[in-house]
Coordinates of C-alpha atoms and ligand atoms in Angstrom, one line a residue:
M1 CA 13.0 -21.6 -5.4
K2 CA 9.9 -20.3 -7.2
I3 CA 6.9 -18.1 -5.4
L4 CA 4.3 -17.0 -7.3
V5 CA 2.5 -13.9 -5.6
I6 CA -1.1 -13.3 -6.1
N7 CA -3.2 -10.2 -5.3
C8 CA -6.8 -10.9 -5.4
G9 CA -9.4 -8.0 -5.7
S10 CA -13.0 -7.8 -5.8
S11 CA -12.9 -8.6 -10.4
S12 CA -9.0 -9.1 -10.3
C13 CA -6.2 -11.7 -9.6
K14 CA -3.3 -10.2 -10.0
F15 CA -0.2 -12.1 -10.0
Q16 CA 3.9 -12.3 -9.9
L17 CA 6.1 -15.3 -10.4
F18 CA 9.4 -14.8 -9.0
D19 CA 13.1 -16.8 -8.9
M20 CA 14.2 -16.4 -5.6
D21 CA 17.2 -17.7 -6.4
T22 CA 18.1 -15.0 -9.0
G23 CA 15.5 -12.5 -8.0
V24 CA 13.8 -12.6 -11.6
V25 CA 10.2 -12.2 -12.3
L26 CA 9.9 -14.9 -14.3
A27 CA 6.1 -13.7 -15.4
K28 CA 3.7 -11.3 -14.3
G29 CA 0.1 -10.1 -15.3
N30 CA -3.7 -9.6 -14.6
A31 CA -6.3 -12.2 -14.8
D32 CA -9.4 -9.3 -14.7
R33 CA -12.8 -8.2 -15.0
I34 CA -13.6 -11.8 -12.9
G35 CA -17.2 -12.1 -12.7
I36 CA -18.1 -9.7 -15.8
D37 CA -16.2 -10.5 -19.3
G38 CA -12.7 -11.9 -18.2
K39 CA -9.4 -10.3 -19.4
L40 CA -5.7 -11.8 -19.3
S41 CA -2.3 -10.0 -19.5
Y42 CA 0.6 -11.7 -19.4
K43 CA 3.9 -11.0 -19.7
S44 CA 7.1 -13.1 -19.4
S45 CA 10.8 -12.6 -19.5
K46 CA 11.4 -15.1 -21.8
G47 CA 9.6 -12.0 -24.0
A48 CA 5.7 -13.3 -24.5
D49 CA 3.5 -10.1 -23.8
L50 CA -0.1 -10.9 -24.5
E51 CA -3.9 -10.0 -24.0
K52 CA -7.0 -12.0 -24.5
D53 CA -10.2 -12.2 -23.7
V54 CA -10.8 -15.4 -21.7
E55 CA -14.4 -16.6 -19.5
L56 CA -13.6 -15.4 -16.1
P57 CA -17.1 -16.2 -13.9
N58 CA -14.8 -16.8 -10.7
H59 CA -11.8 -16.3 -9.3
K60 CA -11.5 -20.3 -8.9
V61 CA -11.5 -20.2 -13.0
A62 CA -9.1 -17.0 -13.1
V63 CA -6.4 -18.4 -10.9
K64 CA -6.6 -21.8 -13.0
L65 CA -6.1 -19.9 -15.4
V66 CA -3.1 -18.5 -14.1
L67 CA -1.6 -21.7 -13.7
S68 CA -2.4 -22.6 -17.1
Q69 CA -1.0 -19.4 -18.5
L70 CA 2.6 -20.1 -16.7
T71 CA 2.8 -23.5 -17.7
D72 CA 1.5 -23.2 -21.2
P73 CA 4.4 -25.2 -23.6
E74 CA 4.8 -22.1 -25.7
T75 CA 4.1 -19.0 -23.7
G76 CA 4.8 -20.3 -19.8
V77 CA 7.7 -20.3 -17.7
I78 CA 7.5 -23.3 -16.0
S79 CA 6.9 -26.5 -16.6
D80 CA 4.3 -28.1 -14.1
V81 CA 3.0 -26.2 -10.9
S82 CA 4.6 -28.6 -8.9
E83 CA 7.9 -26.1 -9.2
I84 CA 5.8 -23.1 -7.3
S85 CA 7.4 -23.9 -3.8
A86 CA 4.8 -21.4 -2.1
V87 CA 2.2 -18.8 -2.9
G88 CA 2.4 -15.2 -1.0
H89 CA -1.1 -13.5 -0.9
R90 CA -1.8 -9.9 0.1
V91 CA -4.1 -9.3 2.0
L92 CA -5.9 -6.1 3.2
H93 CA -6.6 -6.6 7.1
G94 CA -5.8 -8.7 9.5
G95 CA -7.4 -6.6 12.4
K96 CA -5.3 -7.1 15.4
F97 CA -4.3 -10.5 15.1
Y98 CA -1.0 -10.0 13.0
S99 CA 2.0 -8.3 13.6
E100 CA 4.1 -10.6 10.6
S101 CA 3.2 -12.7 7.3
V102 CA 1.9 -16.0 9.1
V103 CA 1.5 -19.6 6.7
V104 CA -2.3 -20.0 6.3
N105 CA -4.2 -22.8 8.3
D106 CA -7.9 -22.7 9.4
D107 CA -7.6 -20.2 12.1
V108 CA -6.4 -17.6 10.0
K109 CA -8.5 -18.0 7.8
R110 CA -10.8 -17.6 10.2
V111 CA -9.7 -14.1 11.1
I112 CA -9.2 -12.9 7.3
R113 CA -12.9 -13.8 7.4
E114 CA -13.6 -12.3 10.0
C115 CA -12.2 -9.0 9.3
F116 CA -15.3 -9.0 6.4
P117 CA -16.3 -5.8 7.8
L118 CA -13.1 -3.7 8.2
G119 CA -12.1 -4.6 4.9
P120 CA -15.3 -5.2 3.1
L121 CA -13.9 -4.9 -0.6
H122 CA -10.7 -6.6 -0.2
N123 CA -10.7 -9.6 2.4
P124 CA -13.4 -11.2 0.4
A125 CA -11.9 -11.6 -2.9
N126 CA -8.6 -12.1 -0.8
L127 CA -9.8 -15.5 0.9
T128 CA -10.9 -16.4 -2.6
G129 CA -7.7 -16.1 -4.1
I130 CA -6.4 -18.4 -0.9
E131 CA -8.9 -21.1 -1.5
A132 CA -8.1 -20.9 -5.3
C133 CA -5.3 -21.8 -4.7
E134 CA -5.3 -24.3 -2.5
S135 CA -8.4 -26.2 -4.9
V136 CA -6.0 -26.1 -8.0
L137 CA -2.6 -26.3 -6.5
P138 CA -1.2 -29.4 -5.5
A139 CA -2.1 -30.7 -1.7
G140 CA 1.1 -29.4 0.5
T141 CA 1.3 -26.2 -1.8
P142 CA 1.8 -23.3 1.4
Q143 CA 0.1 -20.4 1.1
V144 CA 1.3 -17.5 3.0
A145 CA -1.3 -14.4 3.8
V146 CA 1.0 -11.0 4.2
F147 CA -1.2 -8.5 5.7
D148 CA -1.7 -4.3 5.0
T149 CA -2.0 -3.8 8.7
A150 CA 0.8 -6.2 10.0
F151 CA 3.8 -4.2 10.1
H152 CA 1.1 -1.5 12.3
M153 CA 0.4 -3.6 15.0
T154 CA 3.5 -2.6 16.6
M155 CA 2.2 0.7 17.3
P156 CA 1.0 1.4 21.4
P157 CA -2.3 2.1 22.8
K158 CA -1.7 6.1 22.3
A159 CA -1.3 6.0 18.7
Y160 CA -4.2 3.6 17.5
T161 CA -7.1 4.2 20.1
Y162 CA -9.9 7.1 19.2
A163 CA -11.1 9.1 21.5
L164 CA -14.9 7.2 21.4
P165 CA -16.7 5.7 24.2
Y166 CA -14.0 2.9 24.6
E167 CA -17.5 0.6 25.0
I168 CA -18.0 1.3 21.3
S169 CA -14.5 0.8 19.8
E170 CA -14.4 -2.8 22.0
K171 CA -17.8 -3.6 19.9
Y172 CA -17.0 -3.2 16.9
S173 CA -12.9 -3.4 16.8
I174 CA -12.3 0.5 16.0
R175 CA -8.9 1.9 15.9
R176 CA -6.1 2.8 13.7
Y177 CA -5.0 -0.1 12.0
G178 CA -2.8 1.5 8.8
F179 CA -2.5 0.3 5.3
H180 CA 0.5 0.0 3.5
G181 CA 2.7 -1.8 5.6
T182 CA 4.4 -4.3 3.1
S183 CA 5.5 -0.7 1.9
H184 CA 6.5 0.2 5.0
R185 CA 8.3 -2.4 6.1
Y186 CA 10.0 -3.2 3.0
V187 CA 11.3 0.7 2.5
S188 CA 12.1 1.0 5.7
K189 CA 14.5 -2.0 6.0
R190 CA 15.4 -1.2 2.6
A191 CA 16.7 2.4 3.3
A192 CA 18.9 1.3 6.5
E193 CA 20.9 -1.3 4.4
F194 CA 21.3 1.0 2.2
L195 CA 22.4 3.4 4.4
G196 CA 24.6 1.0 6.0
I197 CA 23.2 1.0 9.2
S198 CA 21.3 -0.7 12.0
T199 CA 17.8 -0.1 12.9
E200 CA 18.2 0.2 16.1
G201 CA 17.5 3.6 17.9
L202 CA 16.9 4.9 14.5
K203 CA 14.2 7.1 14.1
M204 CA 12.7 7.5 10.4
V205 CA 9.6 8.2 9.0
T206 CA 8.6 6.6 5.6
C207 CA 6.2 8.6 3.3
H208 CA 4.8 6.5 0.8
L209 CA 2.7 8.7 -1.2
G210 CA 0.7 7.1 -4.4
N211 CA -2.8 7.4 -5.1
G212 CA -3.0 6.2 -1.7
S213 CA -1.0 8.1 0.8
S214 CA 0.3 6.7 4.2
F215 CA 3.3 8.0 6.7
A216 CA 4.6 5.8 9.1
A217 CA 6.9 6.7 12.6
V218 CA 9.6 3.5 12.9
K219 CA 11.9 3.5 15.7
D220 CA 13.6 1.0 16.0
G221 CA 12.7 -0.7 12.8
K222 CA 9.2 -1.3 14.1
C223 CA 6.2 1.5 13.6
V224 CA 5.2 3.2 16.4
D225 CA 2.0 5.7 14.3
T226 CA 0.8 6.1 11.3
S227 CA -1.6 8.7 9.3
M228 CA -4.1 5.7 8.0
G229 CA -6.8 4.3 10.4
L230 CA -9.4 2.3 10.9
T231 CA -9.4 2.7 6.8
P232 CA -7.6 3.7 4.4
L233 CA -9.3 6.8 4.1
A234 CA -7.2 8.8 7.0
G235 CA -4.6 11.2 7.0
I236 CA -2.8 13.2 4.2
C237 CA -5.8 14.3 1.5
M238 CA -4.9 11.8 -1.4
G239 CA -5.7 11.3 -5.2
T240 CA -9.4 11.5 -4.5
R241 CA -9.7 10.6 -0.2
T242 CA -10.4 13.3 1.9
G243 CA -7.6 12.7 4.2
D244 CA -8.5 13.6 8.0
I245 CA -11.4 15.9 8.0
D246 CA -13.3 17.7 10.5
P247 CA -15.6 14.6 11.5
A248 CA -18.6 16.7 11.9
I249 CA -18.1 17.5 8.1
V250 CA -19.9 14.3 7.7
P251 CA -23.3 14.2 9.2
F252 CA -23.4 18.4 7.8
I253 CA -23.1 17.6 4.5
M254 CA -25.3 14.3 4.7
Q255 CA -28.5 15.6 6.6
R256 CA -28.2 19.1 3.7
E257 CA -27.0 17.1 0.7
G258 CA -29.5 14.1 1.5
L259 CA -27.2 11.3 1.2
S260 CA -26.7 8.2 2.3
P261 CA -24.3 6.4 4.0
E262 CA -23.2 5.1 1.0
E263 CA -23.0 8.4 -0.6
I264 CA -21.2 9.9 1.6
D265 CA -19.2 6.7 1.7
T266 CA -18.3 7.9 -2.6
L267 CA -18.2 11.6 -2.2
L268 CA -15.0 11.5 0.7
N269 CA -13.7 8.3 -1.4
K270 CA -13.8 8.5 -4.5
K271 CA -15.4 12.3 -5.1
S272 CA -12.2 14.2 -2.4
G273 CA -8.9 14.5 -2.5
V274 CA -6.6 16.1 -4.6
L275 CA -9.5 15.5 -7.3
G276 CA -12.3 16.9 -5.2
V277 CA -10.2 20.3 -4.6
S278 CA -8.7 20.7 -8.2
G279 CA -11.9 19.7 -10.6
V280 CA -8.8 18.3 -12.6
S281 CA -7.4 15.1 -11.5
S282 CA -6.4 12.5 -9.5
D283 CA -2.9 12.6 -10.9
F284 CA -0.4 14.6 -9.8
R285 CA 1.2 14.7 -13.4
D286 CA -2.4 16.5 -14.6
L287 CA -2.1 18.5 -11.8
A288 CA 1.5 20.0 -11.9
K289 CA 0.2 20.7 -15.7
A290 CA -2.4 22.8 -14.9
A291 CA -0.5 24.4 -12.0
S292 CA 1.7 25.6 -14.5
E293 CA -0.7 27.0 -16.9
G294 CA -2.0 29.3 -14.1
N295 CA -5.0 26.9 -12.5
E296 CA -4.8 28.3 -8.9
R297 CA -7.3 25.5 -7.8
A298 CA -4.8 22.6 -8.9
Q299 CA -2.2 24.8 -7.5
L300 CA -3.9 24.9 -3.8
A301 CA -4.8 21.0 -3.8
L302 CA -0.5 20.5 -5.0
D303 CA 0.3 23.1 -1.7
M304 CA -2.3 20.9 0.7
F305 CA -1.1 17.7 -0.2
S306 CA 2.5 18.7 0.6
Y307 CA 1.7 20.8 3.7
Q308 CA -0.3 18.3 5.2
G309 CA 1.9 15.9 4.4
S310 CA 5.1 18.0 5.9
K311 CA 2.9 18.5 8.9
I312 CA 2.8 14.8 9.5
V313 CA 6.8 14.2 9.0
G314 CA 6.9 17.4 11.5
S315 CA 4.1 15.6 13.8
Y316 CA 6.2 12.0 14.0
A317 CA 9.4 14.2 15.3
A318 CA 7.4 15.1 18.0
A319 CA 6.0 11.8 18.4
M320 CA 9.6 9.7 18.4
G321 CA 12.2 12.9 20.0
G322 CA 13.6 13.3 16.5
V323 CA 14.2 12.2 13.0
D324 CA 17.4 10.2 11.7
V325 CA 16.1 9.7 8.2
I326 CA 13.3 10.4 5.9
V327 CA 12.2 8.2 3.0
F328 CA 9.8 9.1 -0.1
T329 CA 8.8 5.8 -1.6
A330 CA 5.5 4.8 -4.4
G331 CA 4.1 6.7 -7.6
I332 CA 4.8 10.3 -6.2
G333 CA 7.6 9.5 -3.7
E334 CA 9.5 8.3 -6.1
N335 CA 9.2 10.4 -9.2
T336 CA 7.8 13.6 -8.1
D337 CA 11.0 16.2 -7.1
T338 CA 8.8 18.6 -6.7
I339 CA 6.4 17.5 -4.1
R340 CA 9.6 16.0 -1.9
D341 CA 11.1 19.7 -2.3
A342 CA 8.0 21.4 -0.7
I343 CA 7.3 18.4 2.0
I344 CA 10.7 18.8 3.0
K345 CA 11.7 23.2 3.0
P346 CA 9.5 23.7 6.1
L347 CA 11.2 21.0 7.9
E348 CA 14.6 23.1 7.8
F349 CA 14.6 23.9 11.0
M350 CA 14.7 20.7 12.3
G351 CA 18.0 19.8 10.3
A352 CA 15.9 17.9 7.6
K353 CA 17.6 20.2 3.8
I354 CA 17.2 18.7 0.3
D355 CA 20.4 19.1 -1.8
P356 CA 18.6 20.0 -5.4
A357 CA 21.2 18.6 -7.6
K358 CA 20.6 15.0 -6.2
N359 CA 16.6 15.3 -5.6
N360 CA 16.2 17.0 -9.6
G361 CA 15.1 13.8 -11.4
T362 CA 16.1 11.5 -9.3
R363 CA 13.5 8.0 -9.4
C364 CA 15.9 5.4 -8.2
E365 CA 17.2 4.2 -5.0
A366 CA 19.5 7.8 -3.7
V367 CA 20.3 9.6 -1.2
I368 CA 18.9 13.3 -1.5
S369 CA 19.6 15.3 1.2
A370 CA 22.6 18.0 1.7
D371 CA 25.9 16.6 3.0
D372 CA 25.2 18.9 5.9
S373 CA 21.4 17.9 6.3
K374 CA 21.5 16.7 10.4
V375 CA 18.9 13.9 8.8
K376 CA 19.2 11.6 5.8
I377 CA 16.6 11.7 2.4
V378 CA 16.4 8.8 0.7
V379 CA 14.3 7.6 -2.1
I380 CA 13.8 3.9 -2.3
P381 CA 11.4 2.8 -4.7
T382 CA 8.8 -0.1 -3.2
N383 CA 8.3 -3.3 -4.5
E384 CA 5.6 -4.5 -2.5
E385 CA 5.0 -7.8 -4.9
L386 CA 9.0 -8.7 -4.7
A387 CA 8.4 -7.7 -0.3
I388 CA 5.3 -10.8 -0.3
A389 CA 7.6 -13.0 -2.0
Q390 CA 10.6 -12.4 0.3
E391 CA 8.2 -13.1 3.4
T392 CA 6.7 -16.4 1.8
M393 CA 10.1 -17.3 1.9
A394 CA 11.5 -16.3 4.8
L395 CA 8.8 -18.4 6.6
I396 CA 8.9 -21.4 4.7
Ligands
ADP401 P1 -0.9 3.4 -6.3 O1 -1.6 3.8 -5.3 O2 -2.9 3.3 -7.1 O3 -0.5 2.2 -6.3 P2 1.2 5.3 -7.1 O4 1.9 4.4 -6.3 O5 1.4 4.5 -8.9 O6 -0.7 4.8 -7.0 O7 0.7 6.5 -7.3 C1 0.2 7.1 -8.7 C2 0.7 8.8 -8.4 O8 1.7 8.5 -9.0 C3 -0.2 9.6 -9.7 O9 -0.4 10.8 -9.1 C4 1.0 10.0 -10.5 O10 1.2 11.5 -11.1 C5 2.1 9.5 -9.4 N1 3.4 9.1 -11.1 C6 2.9 7.7 -11.0 N2 4.5 7.8 -12.0 C7 4.8 9.1 -12.4 C8 5.8 9.5 -12.9 N3 6.7 8.8 -13.7 N4 6.3 10.6 -13.1 C9 5.7 11.4 -12.3 N5 4.9 11.0 -11.1 C10 4.2 9.8 -11.7

């Protein structure tokens, strides 16, 4: 069975075609700069590796182009689009309506549309991608929506409610939703499999540390709390995002700097985080280099990141009454042993101990805790596209 995974952004259409029988990625790429000048990048398992300028006025043309590339007689990997059994779409926001992936129908499309105000940059593009696939694939090809928010819908009200006037929260659907759900679901399940233990009764903290970073408290395989909120701005400080700050800072800066809502949004989302603190970069490799050369603000940004990370993991231990497993994933979680070490160090009091020999240099699936650590600490590379393909296959 072949499953196409589509991740449509406002000006891009990333894709991967999986052969689910063998687990092989047959082809992947990106139809990028939609509505601008148009570029297609494409790689196949047969060795094709190309980049070309193309006309991409809209997402429908982009999806058509992806399909014609996949069926290209020379560089393609399938002979006809009918070989695609289903399409799995990454969708940012499912609001409070979906705790699982769903086969797309008119109701699902209505909900994705209703959630436009909650994910204004992503949801419209996600829906456009779904509609583009419906219009160019053979009728009846199932489309599945896999929501970034879905895994977190099992949180209890005390975890997702903000202390705002209740009527205001209800009127505008303001609550904690959480993001990176596909990744948290995938790595929490995979970590239990890898360790050979059941998720029943298991208390786990999953740390997805990338450009955007989030944590999830996962009990019995279900999310009970997460660090991102109504939007992906909340939680730990990130590449360019503030993470949690005193909300009074927002009107304080707006008044003094004379900023509009759009300008303060840009400041909080794009100019803050470790980039804003260090003045160096949002990339942790650049920060590590600058810090090693004596840049104090780069060191401060790194220290803030791991300090806040330790505090979140510690707070989730309180939320669940303990922690059995801590999982690190995504760009930083999978590659940066120093950050893993710095996050875990303050948690030794609760029995979490890293083995430096296992941690240092590890970039693949591995246990990195010491033999006498009460908490198992593991690295599990995330694979959101594969997770979307698996969920799509399970549904159809
Ligand atoms: P995104 O949220 O954009 O998917 P990633 O998960 O790719 O982000 O994470 C990006 C971060 O991961 C960057 O700060 C980068 O420094 C770090 N990172 C990515 N790859 C590596 C690597 N091979 N070694 C060290 N750090 C890495």
